[in-house]
PDB file of C-alpha atoms in Angstrom:
ATOM      1  CA  MET D   1     -14.303  19.941  22.733  1.00 70.00           C
ATOM      2  CA  LYS D   2     -11.808  17.099  22.640  1.00 76.00           C
ATOM      3  CA  ASN D   3     -14.563  14.536  23.110  1.00 80.00           C
ATOM      4  CA  ILE D   4     -16.660  16.093  20.330  1.00 80.00           C
ATOM      5  CA  LEU D   5     -13.754  15.936  17.886  1.00 83.00           C
ATOM      6  CA  LYS D   6     -13.066  12.351  18.907  1.00 83.00           C
ATOM      7  CA  ASN D   7     -16.693  11.378  18.230  1.00 79.00           C
ATOM      8  CA  ILE D   8     -16.696  13.110  14.837  1.00 81.00           C
ATOM      9  CA  LEU D   9     -13.471  11.360  13.830  1.00 82.00           C
ATOM     10  CA  THR D  10     -14.835   8.007  15.004  1.00 81.00           C
ATOM     11  CA  VAL D  11     -17.953   8.353  12.855  1.00 79.00           C
ATOM     12  CA  ALA D  12     -15.899   9.658   9.917  1.00 82.00           C
ATOM     13  CA  ARG D  13     -13.552   6.678  10.171  1.00 83.00           C
ATOM     14  CA  LYS D  14     -16.532   4.301  10.289  1.00 82.00           C
ATOM     15  CA  GLU D  15     -18.059   5.930   7.205  1.00 81.00           C
ATOM     16  CA  TRP D  16     -14.682   5.919   5.436  1.00 81.00           C
ATOM     17  CA  GLN D  17     -14.249   2.204   6.166  1.00 82.00           C
ATOM     18  CA  PHE D  18     -17.794   1.510   4.997  1.00 80.00           C
ATOM     19  CA  GLN D  19     -17.089   3.236   1.687  1.00 79.00           C
ATOM     20  CA  LEU D  20     -13.769   1.401   1.268  1.00 80.00           C
ATOM     21  CA  ASN D  21     -15.326  -1.983   2.052  1.00 84.00           C
ATOM     22  CA  ASN D  22     -18.355  -1.410  -0.166  1.00 80.00           C
ATOM     23  CA  PRO D  23     -17.971  -2.810  -3.713  1.00 84.00           C
ATOM     24  CA  ALA D  24     -20.717  -0.490  -4.949  1.00 80.00           C
ATOM     25  CA  ALA D  25     -18.583   2.511  -3.986  1.00 79.00           C
ATOM     26  CA  TYR D  26     -15.715   1.201  -6.118  1.00 83.00           C
ATOM     27  CA  ILE D  27     -18.082   0.682  -9.041  1.00 85.00           C
ATOM     28  CA  VAL D  28     -19.507   4.185  -8.695  1.00 81.00           C
ATOM     29  CA  VAL D  29     -16.103   5.870  -8.322  1.00 81.00           C
ATOM     30  CA  GLY D  30     -14.516   3.762 -11.085  1.00 84.00           C
ATOM     31  CA  SER D  31     -17.300   4.444 -13.560  1.00 85.00           C
ATOM     32  CA  PHE D  32     -17.209   8.127 -12.597  1.00 83.00           C
ATOM     33  CA  MET D  33     -13.484   8.326 -13.351  1.00 81.00           C
ATOM     34  CA  LEU D  34     -13.809   6.418 -16.638  1.00 84.00           C
ATOM     35  CA  LEU D  35     -16.731   8.495 -17.876  1.00 83.00           C
ATOM     36  CA  TRP D  36     -15.174  11.781 -16.756  1.00 80.00           C
ATOM     37  CA  GLU D  37     -11.825  11.106 -18.402  1.00 79.00           C
ATOM     38  CA  PHE D  38     -13.405   9.616 -21.539  1.00 82.00           C
ATOM     39  CA  LEU D  39     -15.452  12.755 -22.097  1.00 76.00           C
ATOM     40  CA  PHE D  40     -12.354  14.854 -21.487  1.00 76.00           C
ATOM     41  CA  PHE D  41     -10.010  12.931 -23.784  1.00 76.00           C
ATOM     42  CA  ARG D  42     -12.601  12.879 -26.526  1.00 74.00           C
ATOM     43  CA  ASN D  43     -12.079  16.606 -27.114  1.00 71.00           C
ATOM     44  CA  ILE D  44      -8.678  17.397 -25.602  1.00 71.00           C
ATOM     45  CA  PHE D  45      -6.791  17.623 -28.886  1.00 68.00           C
ATOM     46  CA  LEU D  46      -9.425  19.779 -30.590  1.00 67.00           C
ATOM     47  CA  ILE D  47      -8.727  22.764 -28.350  1.00 65.00           C
ATOM     48  CA  GLY D  48      -5.019  23.117 -29.083  1.00 66.00           C
ATOM     49  CA  GLU D  49      -4.022  24.245 -25.594  1.00 69.00           C
ATOM     50  CA  ALA D  50      -2.987  22.532 -22.400  1.00 69.00           C
ATOM     51  CA  SER D  51      -5.959  23.105 -20.123  1.00 75.00           C
ATOM     52  CA  LEU D  52      -8.162  21.111 -17.789  1.00 78.00           C
ATOM     53  CA  ARG D  53     -11.071  23.485 -18.318  1.00 79.00           C
ATOM     54  CA  THR D  54     -13.173  20.979 -20.281  1.00 79.00           C
ATOM     55  CA  LEU D  55     -12.497  18.323 -17.654  1.00 79.00           C
ATOM     56  CA  PHE D  56     -13.774  20.517 -14.841  1.00 84.00           C
ATOM     57  CA  ASP D  57     -16.663  21.860 -16.950  1.00 84.00           C
ATOM     58  CA  LEU D  58     -18.075  18.321 -17.048  1.00 83.00           C
ATOM     59  CA  LEU D  59     -17.611  17.683 -13.335  1.00 86.00           C
ATOM     60  CA  PRO D  60     -20.817  19.270 -11.953  1.00 90.00           C
ATOM     61  CA  TRP D  61     -22.994  17.304 -14.346  1.00 88.00           C
ATOM     62  CA  ILE D  62     -21.302  14.022 -13.498  1.00 86.00           C
ATOM     63  CA  PHE D  63     -21.549  14.856  -9.797  1.00 87.00           C
ATOM     64  CA  LEU D  64     -25.346  14.911 -10.232  1.00 90.00           C
ATOM     65  CA  VAL D  65     -25.260  11.112 -10.375  1.00 87.00           C
ATOM     66  CA  VAL D  66     -22.093  10.153  -8.512  1.00 87.00           C
ATOM     67  CA  VAL D  67     -22.485  12.081  -5.262  1.00 88.00           C
ATOM     68  CA  PRO D  68     -26.110  11.073  -4.620  1.00 89.00           C
ATOM     69  CA  ALA D  69     -25.128   7.469  -5.359  1.00 86.00           C
ATOM     70  CA  LEU D  70     -22.568   7.557  -2.547  1.00 85.00           C
ATOM     71  CA  THR D  71     -24.613   9.611  -0.091  1.00 87.00           C
ATOM     72  CA  MET D  72     -28.030   8.043  -0.586  1.00 86.00           C
ATOM     73  CA  GLY D  73     -27.490   5.467   2.127  1.00 80.00           C
ATOM     74  CA  SER D  74     -25.660   7.599   4.660  1.00 80.00           C
ATOM     75  CA  LEU D  75     -28.638   8.146   6.956  1.00 81.00           C
ATOM     76  CA  ALA D  76     -31.498   6.503   5.026  1.00 79.00           C
ATOM     77  CA  GLU D  77     -29.879   3.104   5.411  1.00 78.00           C
ATOM     78  CA  GLU D  78     -29.249   3.712   9.112  1.00 77.00           C
ATOM     79  CA  LYS D  79     -32.927   4.596   9.604  1.00 78.00           C
ATOM     80  CA  SER D  80     -34.330   1.736   7.515  1.00 77.00           C
ATOM     81  CA  GLU D  81     -32.149  -0.879   9.250  1.00 77.00           C
ATOM     82  CA  GLY D  82     -32.848   0.566  12.695  1.00 75.00           C
ATOM     83  CA  THR D  83     -29.200   1.240  13.491  1.00 73.00           C
ATOM     84  CA  LEU D  84     -29.691   5.007  13.818  1.00 73.00           C
ATOM     85  CA  GLU D  85     -31.349   4.583  17.205  1.00 72.00           C
ATOM     86  CA  PHE D  86     -28.446   2.391  18.306  1.00 73.00           C
ATOM     87  CA  LEU D  87     -25.931   5.013  17.192  1.00 71.00           C
ATOM     88  CA  LEU D  88     -27.773   7.770  19.010  1.00 73.00           C
ATOM     89  CA  THR D  89     -27.883   5.786  22.272  1.00 74.00           C
ATOM     90  CA  ARG D  90     -24.098   5.941  22.325  1.00 74.00           C
ATOM     91  CA  PRO D  91     -22.440   9.114  23.601  1.00 78.00           C
ATOM     92  CA  ILE D  92     -22.634  10.662  20.119  1.00 79.00           C
ATOM     93  CA  ARG D  93     -24.778  13.689  19.464  1.00 81.00           C
ATOM     94  CA  ILE D  94     -26.711  14.038  16.215  1.00 83.00           C
ATOM     95  CA  HIS D  95     -24.502  16.863  14.912  1.00 84.00           C
ATOM     96  CA  GLU D  96     -21.390  14.770  15.585  1.00 84.00           C
ATOM     97  CA  LEU D  97     -22.942  11.898  13.645  1.00 84.00           C
ATOM     98  CA  ILE D  98     -23.799  14.109  10.682  1.00 87.00           C
ATOM     99  CA  LEU D  99     -20.403  15.817  10.657  1.00 88.00           C
ATOM    100  CA  GLY D 100     -18.665  12.454  10.856  1.00 87.00           C
ATOM    101  CA  LYS D 101     -20.726  11.088   7.943  1.00 86.00           C
ATOM    102  CA  PHE D 102     -19.977  14.240   5.974  1.00 90.00           C
ATOM    103  CA  PHE D 103     -16.217  14.111   6.528  1.00 89.00           C
ATOM    104  CA  GLY D 104     -16.115  10.393   5.715  1.00 88.00           C
ATOM    105  CA  ILE D 105     -17.891  10.830   2.380  1.00 88.00           C
ATOM    106  CA  PHE D 106     -16.082  14.087   1.653  1.00 90.00           C
ATOM    107  CA  GLY D 107     -12.750  12.302   2.151  1.00 88.00           C
ATOM    108  CA  VAL D 108     -13.704   9.761  -0.517  1.00 86.00           C
ATOM    109  CA  PHE D 109     -14.314  12.577  -3.002  1.00 86.00           C
ATOM    110  CA  CYS D 110     -11.071  14.345  -2.111  1.00 87.00           C
ATOM    111  CA  VAL D 111      -9.103  11.141  -2.717  1.00 86.00           C
ATOM    112  CA  THR D 112     -10.987  10.558  -5.973  1.00 84.00           C
ATOM    113  CA  LEU D 113     -10.199  14.066  -7.198  1.00 85.00           C
ATOM    114  CA  PHE D 114      -6.545  13.533  -6.291  1.00 86.00           C
ATOM    115  CA  PHE D 115      -6.338  10.855  -9.003  1.00 83.00           C
ATOM    116  CA  ILE D 116      -6.686  13.603 -11.629  1.00 83.00           C
ATOM    117  CA  PHE D 117      -3.407  15.210 -10.539  1.00 83.00           C
ATOM    118  CA  PRO D 118      -1.249  12.858 -12.707  1.00 82.00           C
ATOM    119  CA  LEU D 119      -3.304  13.990 -15.695  1.00 80.00           C
ATOM    120  CA  ALA D 120      -2.591  17.631 -14.873  1.00 82.00           C
ATOM    121  CA  TRP D 121       1.096  16.879 -14.337  1.00 84.00           C
ATOM    122  CA  SER D 122       1.409  15.096 -17.703  1.00 80.00           C
ATOM    123  CA  LEU D 123      -0.397  17.939 -19.497  1.00 78.00           C
ATOM    124  CA  GLY D 124       1.985  20.363 -17.806  1.00 79.00           C
ATOM    125  CA  LYS D 125       4.959  18.382 -19.136  1.00 81.00           C
ATOM    126  CA  PHE D 126       3.791  18.550 -22.748  1.00 76.00           C
ATOM    127  CA  GLY D 127       2.315  22.038 -22.798  1.00 75.00           C
ATOM    128  CA  HIS D 128       2.131  25.281 -20.877  1.00 80.00           C
ATOM    129  CA  LEU D 129      -0.404  24.606 -18.144  1.00 80.00           C
ATOM    130  CA  ASP D 130      -1.525  27.458 -15.907  1.00 83.00           C
ATOM    131  CA  TRP D 131      -1.062  25.935 -12.434  1.00 86.00           C
ATOM    132  CA  GLY D 132      -2.963  28.751 -10.759  1.00 89.00           C
ATOM    133  CA  GLU D 133      -6.007  27.916 -12.839  1.00 88.00           C
ATOM    134  CA  VAL D 134      -5.587  24.211 -12.077  1.00 87.00           C
ATOM    135  CA  ALA D 135      -5.364  24.914  -8.335  1.00 90.00           C
ATOM    136  CA  ALA D 136      -8.499  27.063  -8.502  1.00 93.00           C
ATOM    137  CA  GLN D 137     -10.310  24.325 -10.434  1.00 91.00           C
ATOM    138  CA  TYR D 138      -9.303  21.724  -7.856  1.00 91.00           C
ATOM    139  CA  LEU D 139     -10.447  23.989  -5.027  1.00 93.00           C
ATOM    140  CA  ALA D 140     -13.775  24.605  -6.772  1.00 92.00           C
ATOM    141  CA  ALA D 141     -14.194  20.851  -7.360  1.00 92.00           C
ATOM    142  CA  VAL D 142     -13.562  20.152  -3.681  1.00 93.00           C
ATOM    143  CA  MET D 143     -16.057  22.840  -2.655  1.00 94.00           C
ATOM    144  CA  LEU D 144     -18.636  21.523  -5.122  1.00 92.00           C
ATOM    145  CA  SER D 145     -18.196  17.994  -3.815  1.00 92.00           C
ATOM    146  CA  SER D 146     -18.727  19.274  -0.270  1.00 93.00           C
ATOM    147  CA  LEU D 147     -21.913  21.042  -1.384  1.00 93.00           C
ATOM    148  CA  PHE D 148     -23.300  17.951  -3.087  1.00 93.00           C
ATOM    149  CA  ALA D 149     -22.210  15.679  -0.221  1.00 92.00           C
ATOM    150  CA  SER D 150     -23.965  17.863   2.350  1.00 93.00           C
ATOM    151  CA  LEU D 151     -27.049  18.034   0.136  1.00 93.00           C
ATOM    152  CA  GLY D 152     -27.045  14.251  -0.264  1.00 92.00           C
ATOM    153  CA  ILE D 153     -26.694  13.661   3.480  1.00 91.00           C
ATOM    154  CA  PHE D 154     -29.489  16.129   4.187  1.00 92.00           C
ATOM    155  CA  VAL D 155     -31.832  14.458   1.704  1.00 92.00           C
ATOM    156  CA  SER D 156     -30.817  11.046   3.029  1.00 90.00           C
ATOM    157  CA  SER D 157     -31.846  12.167   6.504  1.00 89.00           C
ATOM    158  CA  ILE D 158     -35.345  12.973   5.266  1.00 90.00           C
ATOM    159  CA  PHE D 159     -36.140   9.697   3.475  1.00 88.00           C
ATOM    160  CA  LEU D 160     -36.208   6.072   4.572  1.00 85.00           C
ATOM    161  CA  SER D 161     -35.649   4.779   1.046  1.00 87.00           C
ATOM    162  CA  GLN D 162     -32.226   5.065  -0.546  1.00 88.00           C
ATOM    163  CA  VAL D 163     -33.746   5.293  -4.025  1.00 90.00           C
ATOM    164  CA  SER D 164     -35.917   8.246  -2.988  1.00 91.00           C
ATOM    165  CA  ALA D 165     -32.870   9.940  -1.484  1.00 90.00           C
ATOM    166  CA  PHE D 166     -30.878   9.357  -4.693  1.00 91.00           C
ATOM    167  CA  VAL D 167     -33.573  10.725  -7.008  1.00 93.00           C
ATOM    168  CA  THR D 168     -34.354  13.731  -4.817  1.00 94.00           C
ATOM    169  CA  SER D 169     -30.661  14.610  -4.373  1.00 93.00           C
ATOM    170  CA  SER D 170     -30.151  14.442  -8.125  1.00 93.00           C
ATOM    171  CA  ILE D 171     -33.180  16.611  -8.866  1.00 95.00           C
ATOM    172  CA  VAL D 172     -32.319  19.253  -6.259  1.00 94.00           C
ATOM    173  CA  GLY D 173     -28.698  19.264  -7.450  1.00 93.00           C
ATOM    174  CA  PHE D 174     -29.876  19.707 -11.035  1.00 94.00           C
ATOM    175  CA  PHE D 175     -31.946  22.740 -10.090  1.00 92.00           C
ATOM    176  CA  LEU D 176     -29.003  24.191  -8.164  1.00 90.00           C
ATOM    177  CA  LEU D 177     -26.753  23.792 -11.198  1.00 91.00           C
ATOM    178  CA  VAL D 178     -29.280  25.187 -13.643  1.00 89.00           C
ATOM    179  CA  SER D 179     -29.980  28.185 -11.398  1.00 88.00           C
ATOM    180  CA  GLY D 180     -26.332  29.219 -11.773  1.00 82.00           C
ATOM    181  CA  THR D 181     -26.157  28.935 -15.559  1.00 81.00           C
ATOM    182  CA  GLU D 182     -26.066  31.945 -17.817  1.00 83.00           C
ATOM    183  CA  MET D 183     -29.455  30.983 -19.246  1.00 83.00           C
ATOM    184  CA  VAL D 184     -31.073  31.731 -15.879  1.00 80.00           C
ATOM    185  CA  THR D 185     -28.814  34.488 -14.538  1.00 81.00           C
ATOM    186  CA  SER D 186     -29.048  36.597 -17.713  1.00 83.00           C
ATOM    187  CA  ARG D 187     -32.801  36.919 -17.218  1.00 82.00           C
ATOM    188  CA  LEU D 188     -32.530  38.110 -13.622  1.00 79.00           C
ATOM    189  CA  PRO D 189     -32.543  41.818 -12.793  1.00 81.00           C
ATOM    190  CA  LEU D 190     -29.125  43.369 -12.169  1.00 77.00           C
ATOM    191  CA  SER D 191     -29.982  44.084  -8.544  1.00 78.00           C
ATOM    192  CA  VAL D 192     -30.226  40.333  -7.869  1.00 68.00           C
TER     193      VAL D 192
END
């Protein structure tokens, strides 16, 4: 058990370092933050209440592009460059490799979502912010990022091309989001 955890943490650290040393990751995360906060601040003063609801309402739709952009190369790049076979010849099992990749990418999203906390704190200073709602929104955002990260890694394991993995992850994520909207769920029978 100790060896398994060590292998998972080793792969997660490698993936974390890859994301931190990759300029494309900074571009993707930076543009994500700018777009997300721009769309939020565009309408924040129209509501007349201190709430992050509009910020977190936009998050799933922005995740459709951002998460596949960061996960598209997780396994597809390893397979296309031939380094996956090298990794698997080491004493690392395939599930340890996948879990390590997942936790590395998931950590990037958790850190990225942490940068919204100063926004919540400043809104709480100037208005009455429901911190229970904010905590639930953060928890839901973390869970949604884990869903999209696992979906992106799964799709990346199927394809050799990073572009194919990106497009397929975005399309599957879109159908997952649309299947949970009121437009679809209102037409389903009550038993479902």
